[in-house]
mmCIF file with all atom_site columns, C-alpha atoms in Angstrom:
data_model
loop_
_atom_site.group_PDB
_atom_site.id
_atom_site.type_symbol
_atom_site.label_atom_id
_atom_site.label_alt_id
_atom_site.label_comp_id
_atom_site.label_asym_id
_atom_site.label_entity_id
_atom_site.label_seq_id
_atom_site.pdbx_PDB_ins_code
_atom_site.Cartn_x
_atom_site.Cartn_y
_atom_site.Cartn_z
_atom_site.occupancy
_atom_site.B_iso_or_equiv
_atom_site.pdbx_formal_charge
_atom_site.auth_seq_id
_atom_site.auth_comp_id
_atom_site.auth_asym_id
_atom_site.auth_atom_id
_atom_site.pdbx_PDB_model_num
ATOM 1   C CA . UNK A 1 1   ? 51.481 -53.465 -22.019 1.00 76.00 ? 1   UNK A CA 1
ATOM 2   C CA . UNK A 1 2   ? 50.150 -50.953 -19.965 1.00 78.00 ? 2   UNK A CA 1
ATOM 3   C CA . UNK A 1 3   ? 46.253 -53.050 -19.805 1.00 83.00 ? 3   UNK A CA 1
ATOM 4   C CA . UNK A 1 4   ? 47.875 -56.473 -19.938 1.00 78.00 ? 4   UNK A CA 1
ATOM 5   C CA . UNK A 1 5   ? 49.812 -55.543 -16.668 1.00 76.00 ? 5   UNK A CA 1
ATOM 6   C CA . UNK A 1 6   ? 47.209 -54.082 -15.275 1.00 80.00 ? 6   UNK A CA 1
ATOM 7   C CA . UNK A 1 7   ? 44.808 -56.143 -16.148 1.00 82.00 ? 7   UNK A CA 1
ATOM 8   C CA . UNK A 1 8   ? 46.479 -59.119 -13.903 1.00 76.00 ? 8   UNK A CA 1
ATOM 9   C CA . UNK A 1 9   ? 47.668 -57.138 -10.989 1.00 75.00 ? 9   UNK A CA 1
ATOM 10  C CA . UNK A 1 10  ? 43.811 -56.273 -10.558 1.00 81.00 ? 10  UNK A CA 1
ATOM 11  C CA . UNK A 1 11  ? 42.567 -59.830 -11.034 1.00 79.00 ? 11  UNK A CA 1
ATOM 12  C CA . UNK A 1 12  ? 45.669 -61.239 -8.563  1.00 74.00 ? 12  UNK A CA 1
ATOM 13  C CA . UNK A 1 13  ? 44.524 -58.759 -5.925  1.00 74.00 ? 13  UNK A CA 1
ATOM 14  C CA . UNK A 1 14  ? 40.780 -59.038 -6.615  1.00 76.00 ? 14  UNK A CA 1
ATOM 15  C CA . UNK A 1 15  ? 41.149 -62.999 -5.609  1.00 76.00 ? 15  UNK A CA 1
ATOM 16  C CA . UNK A 1 16  ? 41.546 -62.171 -1.826  1.00 74.00 ? 16  UNK A CA 1
ATOM 17  C CA . UNK A 1 17  ? 37.778 -59.965 -2.391  1.00 78.00 ? 17  UNK A CA 1
ATOM 18  C CA . UNK A 1 18  ? 37.364 -63.798 -3.461  1.00 79.00 ? 18  UNK A CA 1
ATOM 19  C CA . UNK A 1 19  ? 38.536 -65.346 -0.687  1.00 77.00 ? 19  UNK A CA 1
ATOM 20  C CA . UNK A 1 20  ? 36.620 -62.856 1.586   1.00 78.00 ? 20  UNK A CA 1
ATOM 21  C CA . UNK A 1 21  ? 33.105 -62.852 -0.496  1.00 82.00 ? 21  UNK A CA 1
ATOM 22  C CA . UNK A 1 22  ? 33.087 -67.014 0.483   1.00 83.00 ? 22  UNK A CA 1
ATOM 23  C CA . UNK A 1 23  ? 34.550 -66.509 3.797   1.00 82.00 ? 23  UNK A CA 1
ATOM 24  C CA . UNK A 1 24  ? 31.694 -64.135 5.320   1.00 81.00 ? 24  UNK A CA 1
ATOM 25  C CA . UNK A 1 25  ? 29.523 -67.041 4.149   1.00 84.00 ? 25  UNK A CA 1
ATOM 26  C CA . UNK A 1 26  ? 30.887 -69.446 6.499   1.00 83.00 ? 26  UNK A CA 1
ATOM 27  C CA . UNK A 1 27  ? 29.265 -67.052 8.819   1.00 79.00 ? 27  UNK A CA 1
ATOM 28  C CA . UNK A 1 28  ? 31.693 -66.059 11.238  1.00 80.00 ? 28  UNK A CA 1
ATOM 29  C CA . UNK A 1 29  ? 33.069 -61.964 11.304  1.00 82.00 ? 29  UNK A CA 1
ATOM 30  C CA . UNK A 1 30  ? 36.977 -62.983 12.646  1.00 86.00 ? 30  UNK A CA 1
ATOM 31  C CA . UNK A 1 31  ? 37.190 -65.044 9.618   1.00 86.00 ? 31  UNK A CA 1
ATOM 32  C CA . UNK A 1 32  ? 37.208 -62.283 7.208   1.00 82.00 ? 32  UNK A CA 1
ATOM 33  C CA . UNK A 1 33  ? 39.007 -59.885 9.617   1.00 86.00 ? 33  UNK A CA 1
ATOM 34  C CA . UNK A 1 34  ? 42.215 -63.293 9.231   1.00 88.00 ? 34  UNK A CA 1
ATOM 35  C CA . UNK A 1 35  ? 42.503 -62.625 5.170   1.00 86.00 ? 35  UNK A CA 1
ATOM 36  C CA . UNK A 1 36  ? 42.636 -58.623 6.213   1.00 85.00 ? 36  UNK A CA 1
ATOM 37  C CA . UNK A 1 37  ? 45.452 -58.514 8.172   1.00 89.00 ? 37  UNK A CA 1
ATOM 38  C CA . UNK A 1 38  ? 47.271 -61.576 6.992   1.00 89.00 ? 38  UNK A CA 1
ATOM 39  C CA . UNK A 1 39  ? 46.154 -60.009 3.098   1.00 85.00 ? 39  UNK A CA 1
ATOM 40  C CA . UNK A 1 40  ? 47.633 -56.648 4.473   1.00 86.00 ? 40  UNK A CA 1
ATOM 41  C CA . UNK A 1 41  ? 51.157 -58.914 5.841   1.00 87.00 ? 41  UNK A CA 1
ATOM 42  C CA . UNK A 1 42  ? 50.981 -60.404 2.571   1.00 86.00 ? 42  UNK A CA 1
ATOM 43  C CA . UNK A 1 43  ? 50.330 -57.389 0.626   1.00 84.00 ? 43  UNK A CA 1
ATOM 44  C CA . UNK A 1 44  ? 53.565 -56.350 1.765   1.00 84.00 ? 44  UNK A CA 1
ATOM 45  C CA . UNK A 1 45  ? 55.524 -58.516 0.383   1.00 82.00 ? 45  UNK A CA 1
ATOM 46  C CA . UNK A 1 46  ? 54.117 -58.301 -3.270  1.00 80.00 ? 46  UNK A CA 1
ATOM 47  C CA . UNK A 1 47  ? 55.022 -54.843 -3.586  1.00 86.00 ? 47  UNK A CA 1
ATOM 48  C CA . UNK A 1 48  ? 58.431 -55.521 -2.531  1.00 84.00 ? 48  UNK A CA 1
ATOM 49  C CA . UNK A 1 49  ? 58.285 -58.797 -5.152  1.00 80.00 ? 49  UNK A CA 1
ATOM 50  C CA . UNK A 1 50  ? 56.436 -56.155 -7.550  1.00 83.00 ? 50  UNK A CA 1
ATOM 51  C CA . UNK A 1 51  ? 59.833 -53.876 -7.163  1.00 88.00 ? 51  UNK A CA 1
ATOM 52  C CA . UNK A 1 52  ? 62.006 -56.544 -8.272  1.00 86.00 ? 52  UNK A CA 1
ATOM 53  C CA . UNK A 1 53  ? 59.801 -57.728 -11.031 1.00 86.00 ? 53  UNK A CA 1
ATOM 54  C CA . UNK A 1 54  ? 60.254 -53.705 -12.322 1.00 88.00 ? 54  UNK A CA 1
ATOM 55  C CA . UNK A 1 55  ? 64.167 -54.347 -12.065 1.00 90.00 ? 55  UNK A CA 1
ATOM 56  C CA . UNK A 1 56  ? 64.577 -57.438 -13.525 1.00 91.00 ? 56  UNK A CA 1
ATOM 57  C CA . UNK A 1 57  ? 61.850 -56.601 -16.640 1.00 90.00 ? 57  UNK A CA 1
ATOM 58  C CA . UNK A 1 58  ? 64.088 -53.226 -17.245 1.00 92.00 ? 58  UNK A CA 1
ATOM 59  C CA . UNK A 1 59  ? 67.170 -54.858 -17.989 1.00 93.00 ? 59  UNK A CA 1
ATOM 60  C CA . UNK A 1 60  ? 65.724 -57.259 -20.071 1.00 94.00 ? 60  UNK A CA 1
ATOM 61  C CA . UNK A 1 61  ? 63.925 -55.318 -21.923 1.00 93.00 ? 61  UNK A CA 1
ATOM 62  C CA . UNK A 1 62  ? 67.123 -52.898 -22.224 1.00 94.00 ? 62  UNK A CA 1
ATOM 63  C CA . UNK A 1 63  ? 68.918 -55.786 -23.987 1.00 94.00 ? 63  UNK A CA 1
ATOM 64  C CA . UNK A 1 64  ? 66.336 -57.232 -25.495 1.00 91.00 ? 64  UNK A CA 1
ATOM 65  C CA . UNK A 1 65  ? 66.082 -53.666 -27.566 1.00 91.00 ? 65  UNK A CA 1
ATOM 66  C CA . UNK A 1 66  ? 70.010 -53.422 -27.648 1.00 92.00 ? 66  UNK A CA 1
ATOM 67  C CA . UNK A 1 67  ? 69.567 -56.865 -29.845 1.00 91.00 ? 67  UNK A CA 1
ATOM 68  C CA . UNK A 1 68  ? 71.301 -58.419 -27.431 1.00 91.00 ? 68  UNK A CA 1
ATOM 69  C CA . UNK A 1 69  ? 69.318 -61.993 -26.267 1.00 89.00 ? 69  UNK A CA 1
ATOM 70  C CA . UNK A 1 70  ? 71.823 -63.435 -24.943 1.00 92.00 ? 70  UNK A CA 1
ATOM 71  C CA . UNK A 1 71  ? 72.428 -60.543 -22.045 1.00 94.00 ? 71  UNK A CA 1
ATOM 72  C CA . UNK A 1 72  ? 68.522 -60.657 -21.719 1.00 93.00 ? 72  UNK A CA 1
ATOM 73  C CA . UNK A 1 73  ? 69.122 -64.116 -21.150 1.00 93.00 ? 73  UNK A CA 1
ATOM 74  C CA . UNK A 1 74  ? 71.696 -63.968 -18.937 1.00 95.00 ? 74  UNK A CA 1
ATOM 75  C CA . UNK A 1 75  ? 70.130 -60.779 -16.887 1.00 95.00 ? 75  UNK A CA 1
ATOM 76  C CA . UNK A 1 76  ? 66.988 -62.889 -16.217 1.00 94.00 ? 76  UNK A CA 1
ATOM 77  C CA . UNK A 1 77  ? 67.684 -65.617 -15.330 1.00 95.00 ? 77  UNK A CA 1
ATOM 78  C CA . UNK A 1 78  ? 69.943 -63.391 -12.934 1.00 95.00 ? 78  UNK A CA 1
ATOM 79  C CA . UNK A 1 79  ? 67.074 -61.675 -12.131 1.00 94.00 ? 79  UNK A CA 1
ATOM 80  C CA . UNK A 1 80  ? 65.414 -64.380 -11.037 1.00 95.00 ? 80  UNK A CA 1
ATOM 81  C CA . UNK A 1 81  ? 67.450 -65.692 -8.702  1.00 96.00 ? 81  UNK A CA 1
ATOM 82  C CA . UNK A 1 82  ? 68.322 -62.802 -7.061  1.00 95.00 ? 82  UNK A CA 1
ATOM 83  C CA . UNK A 1 83  ? 64.053 -62.801 -6.545  1.00 93.00 ? 83  UNK A CA 1
ATOM 84  C CA . UNK A 1 84  ? 64.283 -65.620 -4.996  1.00 94.00 ? 84  UNK A CA 1
ATOM 85  C CA . UNK A 1 85  ? 67.138 -65.089 -2.863  1.00 94.00 ? 85  UNK A CA 1
ATOM 86  C CA . UNK A 1 86  ? 65.267 -61.738 -1.728  1.00 93.00 ? 86  UNK A CA 1
ATOM 87  C CA . UNK A 1 87  ? 61.557 -63.734 -1.572  1.00 91.00 ? 87  UNK A CA 1
ATOM 88  C CA . UNK A 1 88  ? 62.510 -66.333 0.732   1.00 94.00 ? 88  UNK A CA 1
ATOM 89  C CA . UNK A 1 89  ? 64.067 -64.524 3.140   1.00 94.00 ? 89  UNK A CA 1
ATOM 90  C CA . UNK A 1 90  ? 61.755 -61.960 3.444   1.00 92.00 ? 90  UNK A CA 1
ATOM 91  C CA . UNK A 1 91  ? 58.888 -64.863 3.368   1.00 92.00 ? 91  UNK A CA 1
ATOM 92  C CA . UNK A 1 92  ? 61.306 -66.771 6.546   1.00 93.00 ? 92  UNK A CA 1
ATOM 93  C CA . UNK A 1 93  ? 61.806 -63.717 8.326   1.00 93.00 ? 93  UNK A CA 1
ATOM 94  C CA . UNK A 1 94  ? 57.903 -62.737 8.341   1.00 92.00 ? 94  UNK A CA 1
ATOM 95  C CA . UNK A 1 95  ? 57.008 -66.176 8.806   1.00 93.00 ? 95  UNK A CA 1
ATOM 96  C CA . UNK A 1 96  ? 59.312 -66.994 12.491  1.00 94.00 ? 96  UNK A CA 1
ATOM 97  C CA . UNK A 1 97  ? 57.998 -63.581 13.308  1.00 94.00 ? 97  UNK A CA 1
ATOM 98  C CA . UNK A 1 98  ? 54.664 -63.789 11.828  1.00 93.00 ? 98  UNK A CA 1
ATOM 99  C CA . UNK A 1 99  ? 52.356 -63.248 15.438  1.00 94.00 ? 99  UNK A CA 1
ATOM 100 C CA . UNK A 1 100 ? 54.125 -60.066 16.446  1.00 94.00 ? 100 UNK A CA 1
ATOM 101 C CA . UNK A 1 101 ? 54.031 -59.015 12.964  1.00 93.00 ? 101 UNK A CA 1
ATOM 102 C CA . UNK A 1 102 ? 49.990 -59.430 13.155  1.00 94.00 ? 102 UNK A CA 1
ATOM 103 C CA . UNK A 1 103 ? 49.964 -58.106 15.935  1.00 94.00 ? 103 UNK A CA 1
ATOM 104 C CA . UNK A 1 104 ? 51.340 -54.754 15.279  1.00 93.00 ? 104 UNK A CA 1
ATOM 105 C CA . UNK A 1 105 ? 48.830 -54.808 13.070  1.00 90.00 ? 105 UNK A CA 1
ATOM 106 C CA . UNK A 1 106 ? 46.358 -54.678 14.892  1.00 91.00 ? 106 UNK A CA 1
ATOM 107 C CA . UNK A 1 107 ? 45.124 -58.389 15.582  1.00 90.00 ? 107 UNK A CA 1
ATOM 108 C CA . UNK A 1 108 ? 43.618 -60.294 17.887  1.00 90.00 ? 108 UNK A CA 1
ATOM 109 C CA . UNK A 1 109 ? 41.550 -62.537 20.107  1.00 91.00 ? 109 UNK A CA 1
ATOM 110 C CA . UNK A 1 110 ? 40.622 -65.358 18.078  1.00 92.00 ? 110 UNK A CA 1
ATOM 111 C CA . UNK A 1 111 ? 40.973 -62.991 14.716  1.00 91.00 ? 111 UNK A CA 1
ATOM 112 C CA . UNK A 1 112 ? 44.832 -63.209 15.619  1.00 93.00 ? 112 UNK A CA 1
ATOM 113 C CA . UNK A 1 113 ? 44.649 -67.075 15.430  1.00 93.00 ? 113 UNK A CA 1
ATOM 114 C CA . UNK A 1 114 ? 42.802 -66.906 12.650  1.00 93.00 ? 114 UNK A CA 1
ATOM 115 C CA . UNK A 1 115 ? 45.219 -65.045 10.354  1.00 93.00 ? 115 UNK A CA 1
ATOM 116 C CA . UNK A 1 116 ? 48.491 -66.751 11.843  1.00 94.00 ? 116 UNK A CA 1
ATOM 117 C CA . UNK A 1 117 ? 46.807 -70.032 10.930  1.00 93.00 ? 117 UNK A CA 1
ATOM 118 C CA . UNK A 1 118 ? 46.327 -68.396 6.827   1.00 93.00 ? 118 UNK A CA 1
ATOM 119 C CA . UNK A 1 119 ? 49.814 -66.563 6.338   1.00 93.00 ? 119 UNK A CA 1
ATOM 120 C CA . UNK A 1 120 ? 51.786 -69.780 7.538   1.00 94.00 ? 120 UNK A CA 1
ATOM 121 C CA . UNK A 1 121 ? 50.294 -71.585 4.698   1.00 94.00 ? 121 UNK A CA 1
ATOM 122 C CA . UNK A 1 122 ? 50.868 -68.691 2.381   1.00 92.00 ? 122 UNK A CA 1
ATOM 123 C CA . UNK A 1 123 ? 53.863 -67.448 3.951   1.00 92.00 ? 123 UNK A CA 1
ATOM 124 C CA . UNK A 1 124 ? 55.853 -70.650 2.072   1.00 93.00 ? 124 UNK A CA 1
ATOM 125 C CA . UNK A 1 125 ? 54.384 -70.465 -1.251  1.00 92.00 ? 125 UNK A CA 1
ATOM 126 C CA . UNK A 1 126 ? 55.587 -66.813 -1.285  1.00 91.00 ? 126 UNK A CA 1
ATOM 127 C CA . UNK A 1 127 ? 58.891 -67.378 -3.574  1.00 92.00 ? 127 UNK A CA 1
ATOM 128 C CA . UNK A 1 128 ? 56.379 -68.869 -5.773  1.00 94.00 ? 128 UNK A CA 1
ATOM 129 C CA . UNK A 1 129 ? 54.490 -65.920 -6.782  1.00 89.00 ? 129 UNK A CA 1
ATOM 130 C CA . UNK A 1 130 ? 57.696 -63.509 -6.545  1.00 91.00 ? 130 UNK A CA 1
ATOM 131 C CA . UNK A 1 131 ? 59.530 -65.799 -9.301  1.00 93.00 ? 131 UNK A CA 1
ATOM 132 C CA . UNK A 1 132 ? 55.756 -66.424 -11.083 1.00 92.00 ? 132 UNK A CA 1
ATOM 133 C CA . UNK A 1 133 ? 55.370 -62.467 -11.670 1.00 89.00 ? 133 UNK A CA 1
ATOM 134 C CA . UNK A 1 134 ? 59.534 -62.098 -12.146 1.00 92.00 ? 134 UNK A CA 1
ATOM 135 C CA . UNK A 1 135 ? 59.033 -64.915 -15.089 1.00 94.00 ? 135 UNK A CA 1
ATOM 136 C CA . UNK A 1 136 ? 56.618 -62.799 -16.444 1.00 91.00 ? 136 UNK A CA 1
ATOM 137 C CA . UNK A 1 137 ? 57.902 -59.422 -16.447 1.00 90.00 ? 137 UNK A CA 1
ATOM 138 C CA . UNK A 1 138 ? 60.377 -60.661 -18.283 1.00 92.00 ? 138 UNK A CA 1
ATOM 139 C CA . UNK A 1 139 ? 58.042 -61.939 -20.619 1.00 92.00 ? 139 UNK A CA 1
ATOM 140 C CA . UNK A 1 140 ? 56.135 -58.517 -21.051 1.00 90.00 ? 140 UNK A CA 1
ATOM 141 C CA . UNK A 1 141 ? 59.990 -57.120 -21.512 1.00 90.00 ? 141 UNK A CA 1
ATOM 142 C CA . UNK A 1 142 ? 60.689 -58.846 -24.751 1.00 89.00 ? 142 UNK A CA 1
ATOM 143 C CA . UNK A 1 143 ? 57.324 -57.684 -25.742 1.00 87.00 ? 143 UNK A CA 1
ATOM 144 C CA . UNK A 1 144 ? 55.010 -60.569 -24.907 1.00 88.00 ? 144 UNK A CA 1
ATOM 145 C CA . UNK A 1 145 ? 52.158 -58.400 -22.652 1.00 85.00 ? 145 UNK A CA 1
ATOM 146 C CA . UNK A 1 146 ? 49.501 -61.243 -23.246 1.00 87.00 ? 146 UNK A CA 1
ATOM 147 C CA . UNK A 1 147 ? 51.158 -63.718 -22.483 1.00 89.00 ? 147 UNK A CA 1
ATOM 148 C CA . UNK A 1 148 ? 52.528 -61.949 -19.503 1.00 87.00 ? 148 UNK A CA 1
ATOM 149 C CA . UNK A 1 149 ? 49.260 -61.130 -18.355 1.00 88.00 ? 149 UNK A CA 1
ATOM 150 C CA . UNK A 1 150 ? 47.758 -65.161 -18.315 1.00 91.00 ? 150 UNK A CA 1
ATOM 151 C CA . UNK A 1 151 ? 49.778 -66.134 -15.914 1.00 89.00 ? 151 UNK A CA 1
ATOM 152 C CA . UNK A 1 152 ? 48.315 -63.611 -12.762 1.00 87.00 ? 152 UNK A CA 1
ATOM 153 C CA . UNK A 1 153 ? 44.603 -64.038 -15.211 1.00 90.00 ? 153 UNK A CA 1
ATOM 154 C CA . UNK A 1 154 ? 44.822 -68.325 -15.251 1.00 92.00 ? 154 UNK A CA 1
ATOM 155 C CA . UNK A 1 155 ? 46.083 -68.492 -11.734 1.00 90.00 ? 155 UNK A CA 1
ATOM 156 C CA . UNK A 1 156 ? 43.045 -65.708 -10.019 1.00 88.00 ? 156 UNK A CA 1
ATOM 157 C CA . UNK A 1 157 ? 40.909 -67.574 -12.101 1.00 91.00 ? 157 UNK A CA 1
ATOM 158 C CA . UNK A 1 158 ? 41.911 -71.032 -10.767 1.00 93.00 ? 158 UNK A CA 1
ATOM 159 C CA . UNK A 1 159 ? 41.806 -69.660 -6.722  1.00 90.00 ? 159 UNK A CA 1
ATOM 160 C CA . UNK A 1 160 ? 38.122 -68.656 -7.827  1.00 88.00 ? 160 UNK A CA 1
ATOM 161 C CA . UNK A 1 161 ? 36.678 -71.425 -8.954  1.00 91.00 ? 161 UNK A CA 1
ATOM 162 C CA . UNK A 1 162 ? 39.003 -73.915 -6.116  1.00 93.00 ? 162 UNK A CA 1
ATOM 163 C CA . UNK A 1 163 ? 37.920 -71.392 -3.489  1.00 90.00 ? 163 UNK A CA 1
ATOM 164 C CA . UNK A 1 164 ? 34.066 -73.334 -2.824  1.00 91.00 ? 164 UNK A CA 1
ATOM 165 C CA . UNK A 1 165 ? 35.515 -76.428 -3.100  1.00 93.00 ? 165 UNK A CA 1
ATOM 166 C CA . UNK A 1 166 ? 37.352 -76.839 -0.818  1.00 93.00 ? 166 UNK A CA 1
ATOM 167 C CA . UNK A 1 167 ? 36.090 -74.121 1.511   1.00 90.00 ? 167 UNK A CA 1
ATOM 168 C CA . UNK A 1 168 ? 32.722 -75.451 1.587   1.00 90.00 ? 168 UNK A CA 1
ATOM 169 C CA . UNK A 1 169 ? 33.017 -78.838 -0.949  1.00 89.00 ? 169 UNK A CA 1
ATOM 170 C CA . UNK A 1 170 ? 36.008 -80.210 1.345   1.00 92.00 ? 170 UNK A CA 1
ATOM 171 C CA . UNK A 1 171 ? 35.200 -78.214 4.686   1.00 89.00 ? 171 UNK A CA 1
ATOM 172 C CA . UNK A 1 172 ? 38.483 -76.630 4.669   1.00 91.00 ? 172 UNK A CA 1
ATOM 173 C CA . UNK A 1 173 ? 37.501 -73.920 5.576   1.00 89.00 ? 173 UNK A CA 1
ATOM 174 C CA . UNK A 1 174 ? 39.626 -70.510 6.428   1.00 88.00 ? 174 UNK A CA 1
ATOM 175 C CA . UNK A 1 175 ? 42.361 -73.386 5.200   1.00 92.00 ? 175 UNK A CA 1
ATOM 176 C CA . UNK A 1 176 ? 40.776 -73.970 2.124   1.00 92.00 ? 176 UNK A CA 1
ATOM 177 C CA . UNK A 1 177 ? 41.366 -70.422 0.826   1.00 90.00 ? 177 UNK A CA 1
ATOM 178 C CA . UNK A 1 178 ? 45.189 -70.240 1.492   1.00 92.00 ? 178 UNK A CA 1
ATOM 179 C CA . UNK A 1 179 ? 45.681 -73.390 -0.065  1.00 95.00 ? 179 UNK A CA 1
ATOM 180 C CA . UNK A 1 180 ? 43.337 -72.862 -2.692  1.00 93.00 ? 180 UNK A CA 1
ATOM 181 C CA . UNK A 1 181 ? 46.099 -69.306 -3.076  1.00 91.00 ? 181 UNK A CA 1
ATOM 182 C CA . UNK A 1 182 ? 48.567 -71.435 -2.963  1.00 94.00 ? 182 UNK A CA 1
ATOM 183 C CA . UNK A 1 183 ? 47.562 -74.222 -6.116  1.00 95.00 ? 183 UNK A CA 1
ATOM 184 C CA . UNK A 1 184 ? 46.893 -70.654 -7.806  1.00 92.00 ? 184 UNK A CA 1
ATOM 185 C CA . UNK A 1 185 ? 50.612 -69.626 -7.661  1.00 91.00 ? 185 UNK A CA 1
ATOM 186 C CA . UNK A 1 186 ? 51.669 -72.401 -8.283  1.00 95.00 ? 186 UNK A CA 1
ATOM 187 C CA . UNK A 1 187 ? 49.398 -71.932 -11.575 1.00 95.00 ? 187 UNK A CA 1
ATOM 188 C CA . UNK A 1 188 ? 50.597 -68.502 -12.019 1.00 92.00 ? 188 UNK A CA 1
ATOM 189 C CA . UNK A 1 189 ? 55.066 -70.149 -11.384 1.00 95.00 ? 189 UNK A CA 1
ATOM 190 C CA . UNK A 1 190 ? 53.878 -72.397 -14.606 1.00 96.00 ? 190 UNK A CA 1
ATOM 191 C CA . UNK A 1 191 ? 52.211 -70.121 -16.470 1.00 95.00 ? 191 UNK A CA 1
ATOM 192 C CA . UNK A 1 192 ? 54.484 -67.910 -16.955 1.00 93.00 ? 192 UNK A CA 1
ATOM 193 C CA . UNK A 1 193 ? 57.649 -70.407 -16.840 1.00 95.00 ? 193 UNK A CA 1
ATOM 194 C CA . UNK A 1 194 ? 56.294 -71.368 -19.991 1.00 94.00 ? 194 UNK A CA 1
ATOM 195 C CA . UNK A 1 195 ? 55.554 -68.501 -21.576 1.00 92.00 ? 195 UNK A CA 1
ATOM 196 C CA . UNK A 1 196 ? 59.253 -67.070 -21.071 1.00 91.00 ? 196 UNK A CA 1
ATOM 197 C CA . UNK A 1 197 ? 60.823 -70.818 -21.537 1.00 89.00 ? 197 UNK A CA 1
#
């Protein structure tokens, strides 16, 4: 269970390094720095989502262990709705205060503009990622660690595959890296939804 969970998280965070690697190939240091600044902000939101998914997983696992699948379903549904609401509120606040938040982190000049552009694409998609991770936690709570891990691993593979296509082939640059992450999060959501259902 621990190995599957750790593998899923490592692959998800590893994609940020892949993004930075491909962006460094464009020859502008500001692009990689922008991903670093935006990634720090996104990491805070992902940390909140990890806390939310732990709560959901604990409630579902306890109910499942007590042979109360009906209660596990109720907790899972309520937990998903709560997590969606909290992540939407946090993402909206961060989106509307994006520039000041990135300035507090130290982004300035061209790097700040790139970071705003990158994060403004990713932030509206945060609830999708939070829901995907929460559903994966629900799957893990009923003992299916492998399928829980597949959600984040498949999402990471899609991201790594789309990065060069969007960044270089389509010429979208930094925005291409962000849109690759958006598609990958939708994949995480879809795979986790399928496993949970």
